[in-house]
Coordinates of N, CA, C and O in Angstrom, one line a residue:
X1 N 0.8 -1.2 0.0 CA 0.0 0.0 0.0 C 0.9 1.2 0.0 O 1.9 1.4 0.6
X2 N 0.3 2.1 -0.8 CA 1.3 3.5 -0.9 C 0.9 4.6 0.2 O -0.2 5.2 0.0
X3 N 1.8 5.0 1.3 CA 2.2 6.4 1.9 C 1.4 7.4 1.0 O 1.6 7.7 -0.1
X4 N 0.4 7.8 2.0 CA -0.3 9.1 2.0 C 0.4 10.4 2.3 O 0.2 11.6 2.1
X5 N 1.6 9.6 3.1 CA 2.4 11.0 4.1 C 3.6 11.0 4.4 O 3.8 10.4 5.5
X6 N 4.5 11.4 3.8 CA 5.8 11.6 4.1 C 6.5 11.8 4.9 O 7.4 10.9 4.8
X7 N 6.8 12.8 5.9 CA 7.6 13.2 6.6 C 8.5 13.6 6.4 O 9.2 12.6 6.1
X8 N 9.1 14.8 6.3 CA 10.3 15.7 6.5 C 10.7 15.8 7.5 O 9.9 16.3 8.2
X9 N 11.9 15.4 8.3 CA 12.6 15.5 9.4 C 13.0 16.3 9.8 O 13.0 16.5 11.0
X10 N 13.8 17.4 8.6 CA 14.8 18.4 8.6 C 14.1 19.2 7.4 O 14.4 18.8 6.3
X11 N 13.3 20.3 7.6 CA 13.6 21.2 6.3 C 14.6 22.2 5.3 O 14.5 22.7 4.2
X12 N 16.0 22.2 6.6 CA 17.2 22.5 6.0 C 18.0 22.2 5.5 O 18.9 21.7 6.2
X13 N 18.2 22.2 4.3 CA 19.2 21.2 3.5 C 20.8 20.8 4.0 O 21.5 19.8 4.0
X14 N 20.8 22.2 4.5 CA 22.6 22.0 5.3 C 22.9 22.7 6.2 O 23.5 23.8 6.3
X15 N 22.2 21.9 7.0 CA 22.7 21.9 8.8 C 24.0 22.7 9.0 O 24.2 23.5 9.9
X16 N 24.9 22.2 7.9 CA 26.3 22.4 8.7 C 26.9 24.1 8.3 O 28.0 24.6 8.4
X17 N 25.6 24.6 7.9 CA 25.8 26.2 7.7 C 25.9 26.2 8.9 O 27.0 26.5 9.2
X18 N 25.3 26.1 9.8 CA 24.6 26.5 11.3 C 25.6 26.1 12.4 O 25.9 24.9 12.6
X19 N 26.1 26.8 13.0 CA 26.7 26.5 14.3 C 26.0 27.1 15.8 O 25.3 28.1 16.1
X20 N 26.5 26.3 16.4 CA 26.0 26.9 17.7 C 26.6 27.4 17.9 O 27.7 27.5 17.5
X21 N 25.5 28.8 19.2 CA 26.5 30.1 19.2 C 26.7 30.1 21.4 O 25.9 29.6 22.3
X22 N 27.7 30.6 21.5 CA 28.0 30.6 23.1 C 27.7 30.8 23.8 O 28.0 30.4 24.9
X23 N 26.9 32.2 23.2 CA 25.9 33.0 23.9 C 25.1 33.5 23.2 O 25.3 33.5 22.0
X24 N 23.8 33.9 23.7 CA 22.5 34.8 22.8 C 23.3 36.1 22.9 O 24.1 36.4 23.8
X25 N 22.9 36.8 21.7 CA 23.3 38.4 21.9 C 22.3 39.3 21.9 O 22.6 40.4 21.4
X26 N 20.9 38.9 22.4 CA 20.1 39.2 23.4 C 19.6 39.7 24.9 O 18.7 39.0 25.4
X27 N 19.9 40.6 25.6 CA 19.7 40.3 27.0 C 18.7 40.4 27.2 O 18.5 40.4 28.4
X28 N 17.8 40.6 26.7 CA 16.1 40.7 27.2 C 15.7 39.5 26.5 O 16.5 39.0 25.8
X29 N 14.2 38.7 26.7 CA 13.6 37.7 26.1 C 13.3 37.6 24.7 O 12.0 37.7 24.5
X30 N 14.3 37.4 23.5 CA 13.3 37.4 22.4 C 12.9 36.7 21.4 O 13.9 36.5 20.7
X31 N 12.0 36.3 21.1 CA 11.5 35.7 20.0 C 12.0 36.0 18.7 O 12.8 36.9 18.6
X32 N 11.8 35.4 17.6 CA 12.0 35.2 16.0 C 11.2 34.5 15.5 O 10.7 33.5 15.8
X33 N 11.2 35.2 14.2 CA 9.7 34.3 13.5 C 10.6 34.6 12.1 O 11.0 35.8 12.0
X34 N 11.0 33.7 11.0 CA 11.4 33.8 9.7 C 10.3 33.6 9.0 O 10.4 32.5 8.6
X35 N 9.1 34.3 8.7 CA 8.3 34.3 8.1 C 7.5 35.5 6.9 O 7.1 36.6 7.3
X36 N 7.5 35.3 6.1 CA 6.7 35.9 5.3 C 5.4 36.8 5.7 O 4.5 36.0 5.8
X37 N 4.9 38.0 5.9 CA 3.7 38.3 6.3 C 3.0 38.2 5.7 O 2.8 39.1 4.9
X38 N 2.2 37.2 5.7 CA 0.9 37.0 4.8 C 0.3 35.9 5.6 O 0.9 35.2 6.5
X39 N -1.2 36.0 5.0 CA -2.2 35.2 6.0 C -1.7 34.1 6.5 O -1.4 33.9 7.6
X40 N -1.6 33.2 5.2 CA -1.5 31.7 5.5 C 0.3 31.6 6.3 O 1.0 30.6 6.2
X41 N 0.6 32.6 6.9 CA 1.8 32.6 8.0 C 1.0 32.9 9.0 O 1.4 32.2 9.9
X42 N 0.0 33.8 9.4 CA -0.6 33.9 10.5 C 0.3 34.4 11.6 O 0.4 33.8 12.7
X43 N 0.7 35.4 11.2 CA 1.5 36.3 11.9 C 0.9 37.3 13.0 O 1.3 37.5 14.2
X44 N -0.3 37.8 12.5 CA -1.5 38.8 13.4 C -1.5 37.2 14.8 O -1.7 37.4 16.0
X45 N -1.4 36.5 14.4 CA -1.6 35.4 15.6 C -0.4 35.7 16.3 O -0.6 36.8 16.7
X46 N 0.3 35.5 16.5 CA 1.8 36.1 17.1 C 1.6 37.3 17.6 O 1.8 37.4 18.9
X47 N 1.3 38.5 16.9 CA 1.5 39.4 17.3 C 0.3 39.7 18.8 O 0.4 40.1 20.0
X48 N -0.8 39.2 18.1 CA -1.7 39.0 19.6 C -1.4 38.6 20.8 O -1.8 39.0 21.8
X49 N -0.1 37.2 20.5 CA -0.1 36.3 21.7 C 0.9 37.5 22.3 O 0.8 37.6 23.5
X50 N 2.1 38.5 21.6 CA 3.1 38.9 22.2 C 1.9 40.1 22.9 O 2.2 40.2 24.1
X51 N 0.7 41.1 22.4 CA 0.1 41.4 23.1 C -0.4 41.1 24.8 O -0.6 41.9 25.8
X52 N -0.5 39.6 24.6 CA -1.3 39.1 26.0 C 0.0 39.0 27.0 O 0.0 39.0 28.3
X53 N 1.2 38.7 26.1 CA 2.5 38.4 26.9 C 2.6 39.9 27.9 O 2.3 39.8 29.0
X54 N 3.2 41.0 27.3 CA 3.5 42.1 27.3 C 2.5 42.9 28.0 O 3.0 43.6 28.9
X55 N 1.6 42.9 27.9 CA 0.4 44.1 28.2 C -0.8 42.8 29.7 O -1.1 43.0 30.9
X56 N -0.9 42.0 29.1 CA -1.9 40.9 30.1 C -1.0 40.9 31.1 O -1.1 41.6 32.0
X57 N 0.4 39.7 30.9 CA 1.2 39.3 31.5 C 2.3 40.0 32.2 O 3.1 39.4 32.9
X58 N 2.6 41.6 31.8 CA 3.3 42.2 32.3 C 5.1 42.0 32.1 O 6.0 42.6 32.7
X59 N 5.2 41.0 31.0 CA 6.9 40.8 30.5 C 7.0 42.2 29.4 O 7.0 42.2 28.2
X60 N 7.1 43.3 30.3 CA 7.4 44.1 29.1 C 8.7 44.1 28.4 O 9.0 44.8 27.5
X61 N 9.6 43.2 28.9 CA 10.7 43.1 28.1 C 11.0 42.0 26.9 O 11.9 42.0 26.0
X62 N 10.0 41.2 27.0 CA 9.7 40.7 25.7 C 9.6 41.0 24.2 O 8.6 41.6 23.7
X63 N 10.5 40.5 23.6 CA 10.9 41.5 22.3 C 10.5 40.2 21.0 O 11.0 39.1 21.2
X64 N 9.5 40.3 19.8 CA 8.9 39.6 18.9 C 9.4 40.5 17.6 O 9.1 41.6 17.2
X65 N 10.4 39.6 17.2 CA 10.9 40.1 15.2 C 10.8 39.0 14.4 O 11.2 37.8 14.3
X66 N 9.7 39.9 13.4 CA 9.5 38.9 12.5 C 9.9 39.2 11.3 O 9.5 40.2 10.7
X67 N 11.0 38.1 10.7 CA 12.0 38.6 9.5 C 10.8 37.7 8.5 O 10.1 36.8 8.7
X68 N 11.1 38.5 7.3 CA 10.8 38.1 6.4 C 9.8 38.8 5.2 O 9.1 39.8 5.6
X69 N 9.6 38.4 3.7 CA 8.7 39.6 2.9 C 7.4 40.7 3.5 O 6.7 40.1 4.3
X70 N 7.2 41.8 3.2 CA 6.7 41.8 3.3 C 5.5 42.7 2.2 O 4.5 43.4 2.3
X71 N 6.1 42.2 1.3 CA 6.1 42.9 -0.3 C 4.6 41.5 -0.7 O 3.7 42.0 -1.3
X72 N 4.6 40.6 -0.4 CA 3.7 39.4 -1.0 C 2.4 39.5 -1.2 O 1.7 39.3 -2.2
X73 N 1.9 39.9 0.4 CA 0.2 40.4 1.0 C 0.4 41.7 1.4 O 0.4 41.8 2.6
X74 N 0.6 42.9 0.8 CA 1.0 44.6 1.2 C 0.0 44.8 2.0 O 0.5 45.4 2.9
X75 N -1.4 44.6 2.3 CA -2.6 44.6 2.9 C -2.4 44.1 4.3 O -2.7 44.8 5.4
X76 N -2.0 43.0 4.1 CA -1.6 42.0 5.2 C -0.6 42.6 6.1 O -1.2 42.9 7.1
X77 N 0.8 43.0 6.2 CA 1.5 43.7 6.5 C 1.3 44.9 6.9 O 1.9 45.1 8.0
X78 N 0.5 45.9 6.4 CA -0.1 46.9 6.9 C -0.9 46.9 7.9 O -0.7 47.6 8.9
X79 N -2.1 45.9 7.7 CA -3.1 45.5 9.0 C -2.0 44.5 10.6 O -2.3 44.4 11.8
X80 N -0.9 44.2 9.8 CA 0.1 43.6 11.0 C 0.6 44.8 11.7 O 0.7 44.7 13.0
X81 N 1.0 45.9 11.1 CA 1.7 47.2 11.5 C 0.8 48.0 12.6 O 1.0 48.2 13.8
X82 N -0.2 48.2 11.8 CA -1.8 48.6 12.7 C -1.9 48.1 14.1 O -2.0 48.8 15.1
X83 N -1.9 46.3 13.9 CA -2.1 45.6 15.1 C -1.2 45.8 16.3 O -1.3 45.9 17.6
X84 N -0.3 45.9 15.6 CA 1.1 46.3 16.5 C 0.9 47.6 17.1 O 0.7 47.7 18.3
X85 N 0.8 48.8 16.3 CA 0.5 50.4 16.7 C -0.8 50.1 17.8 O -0.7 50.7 18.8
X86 N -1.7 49.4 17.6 CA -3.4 49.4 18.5 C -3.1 48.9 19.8 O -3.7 49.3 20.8
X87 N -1.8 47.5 19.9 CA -1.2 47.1 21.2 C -0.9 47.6 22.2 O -1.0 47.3 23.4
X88 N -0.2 48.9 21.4 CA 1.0 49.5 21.9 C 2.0 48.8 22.2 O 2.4 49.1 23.4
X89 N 2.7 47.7 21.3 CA 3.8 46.8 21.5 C 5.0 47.3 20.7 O 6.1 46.7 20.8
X90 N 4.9 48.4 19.9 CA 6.0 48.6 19.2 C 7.0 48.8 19.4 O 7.8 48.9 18.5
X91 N 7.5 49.1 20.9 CA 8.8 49.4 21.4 C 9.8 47.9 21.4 O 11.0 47.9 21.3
X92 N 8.4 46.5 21.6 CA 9.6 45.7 21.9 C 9.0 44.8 20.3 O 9.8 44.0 19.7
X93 N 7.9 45.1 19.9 CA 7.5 43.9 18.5 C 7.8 44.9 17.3 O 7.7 46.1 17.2
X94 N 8.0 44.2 16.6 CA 9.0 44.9 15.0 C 8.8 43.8 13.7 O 9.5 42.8 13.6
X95 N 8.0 44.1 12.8 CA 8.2 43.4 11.7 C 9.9 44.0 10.8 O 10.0 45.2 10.5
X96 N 10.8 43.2 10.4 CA 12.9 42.7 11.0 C 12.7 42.9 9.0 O 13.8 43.3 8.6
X97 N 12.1 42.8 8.4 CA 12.2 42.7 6.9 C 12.9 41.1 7.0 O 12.7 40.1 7.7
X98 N 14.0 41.6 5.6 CA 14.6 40.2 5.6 C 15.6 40.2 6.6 O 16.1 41.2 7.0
X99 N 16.1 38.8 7.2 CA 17.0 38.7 7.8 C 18.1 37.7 7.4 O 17.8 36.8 6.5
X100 N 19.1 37.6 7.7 CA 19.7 35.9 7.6 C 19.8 35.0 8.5 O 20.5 35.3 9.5
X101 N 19.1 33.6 8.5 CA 18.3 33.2 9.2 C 19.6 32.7 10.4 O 19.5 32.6 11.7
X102 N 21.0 32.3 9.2 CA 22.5 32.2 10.4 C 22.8 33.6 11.8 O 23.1 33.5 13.0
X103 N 22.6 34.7 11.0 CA 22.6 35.8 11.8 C 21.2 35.8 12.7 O 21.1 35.3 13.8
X104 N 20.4 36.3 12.1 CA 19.4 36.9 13.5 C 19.0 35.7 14.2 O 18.4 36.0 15.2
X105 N 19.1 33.9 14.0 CA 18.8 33.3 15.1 C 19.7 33.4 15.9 O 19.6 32.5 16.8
X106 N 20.9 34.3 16.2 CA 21.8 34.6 17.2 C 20.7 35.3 18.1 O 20.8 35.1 19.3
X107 N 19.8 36.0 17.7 CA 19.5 37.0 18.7 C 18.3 35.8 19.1 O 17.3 36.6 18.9
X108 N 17.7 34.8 19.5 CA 16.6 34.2 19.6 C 16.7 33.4 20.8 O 17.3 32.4 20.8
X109 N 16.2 33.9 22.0 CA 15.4 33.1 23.1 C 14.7 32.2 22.9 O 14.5 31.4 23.7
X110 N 13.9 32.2 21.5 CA 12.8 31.3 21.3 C 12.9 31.5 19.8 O 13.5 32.4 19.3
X111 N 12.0 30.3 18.9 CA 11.3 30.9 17.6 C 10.4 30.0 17.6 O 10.2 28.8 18.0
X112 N 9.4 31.4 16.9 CA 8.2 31.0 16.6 C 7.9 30.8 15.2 O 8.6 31.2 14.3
X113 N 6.9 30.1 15.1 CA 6.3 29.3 13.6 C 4.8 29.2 14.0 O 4.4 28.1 14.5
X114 N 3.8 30.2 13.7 CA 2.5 30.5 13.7 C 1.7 30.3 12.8 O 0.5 30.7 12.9
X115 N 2.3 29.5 11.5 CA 2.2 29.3 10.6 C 0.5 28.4 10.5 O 0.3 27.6 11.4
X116 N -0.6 28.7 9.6 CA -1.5 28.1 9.2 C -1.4 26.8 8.3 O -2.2 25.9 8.2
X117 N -0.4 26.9 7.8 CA 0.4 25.9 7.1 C 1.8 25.7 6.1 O 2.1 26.4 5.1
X118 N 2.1 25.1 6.4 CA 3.3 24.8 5.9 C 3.6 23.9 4.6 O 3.0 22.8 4.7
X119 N 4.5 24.1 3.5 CA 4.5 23.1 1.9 C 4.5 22.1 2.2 O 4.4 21.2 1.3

């Protein structure tokens, strides 16, 4: 019988770009998202949760950059910008443009993937 489903283990082709680094060069808590802004990334979902973090939860030092186009859904991106300005999160949340993904996961406490779906 033939596999309906695959599995990808690794979606990076070469690991061995990537080294571990010694230290974050972060001192406050922050997140990364290498994502495209556009719906089916579901980025407005992120920026809400860093809302409830920051403003509900009181980590105002919690810092959310999300690298990546934002040229694809211009609509989308704007209404992200908005959501961010309506928060009042923009001191520590920042849509990062492009990044490289070797460089700015230096700065990452965490990464997020809020993704609706993925290829």
């Amino acid at each position: 019988m033939a596999r309906k489903v695959d599995p990808i283990t690794n979606g990076i082709a070469n690991m061995d770009s990537f080294t571990p680094v010694d230290r974050i060069r972060t001192q406050d808590p922050t997140c990364v998202m290498l994502s495209n802004v556009q719906f089916i990334k579901d980025v407005k979902n992120a920026i809400q949760a860093a809302g409830v973090i920051i403003n509900d939860f009181g980590f105002t030092t919690y810092n959310l950059v999300v690298y990546g186009a934002q040229d694809r859904q211009p609509s989308y991106a704007v209404e992200t910008e908005e959501l961010i300005a309506s928060l009042g999160i923009g001191h520590t949340v920042r849509l990062g443009g492009f990044g490289s993904p070797k460089e700015v996961l230096k700065d990452a406490w965490l990464f997020m993937n809020s993704s609706l779906s993925e290829g």
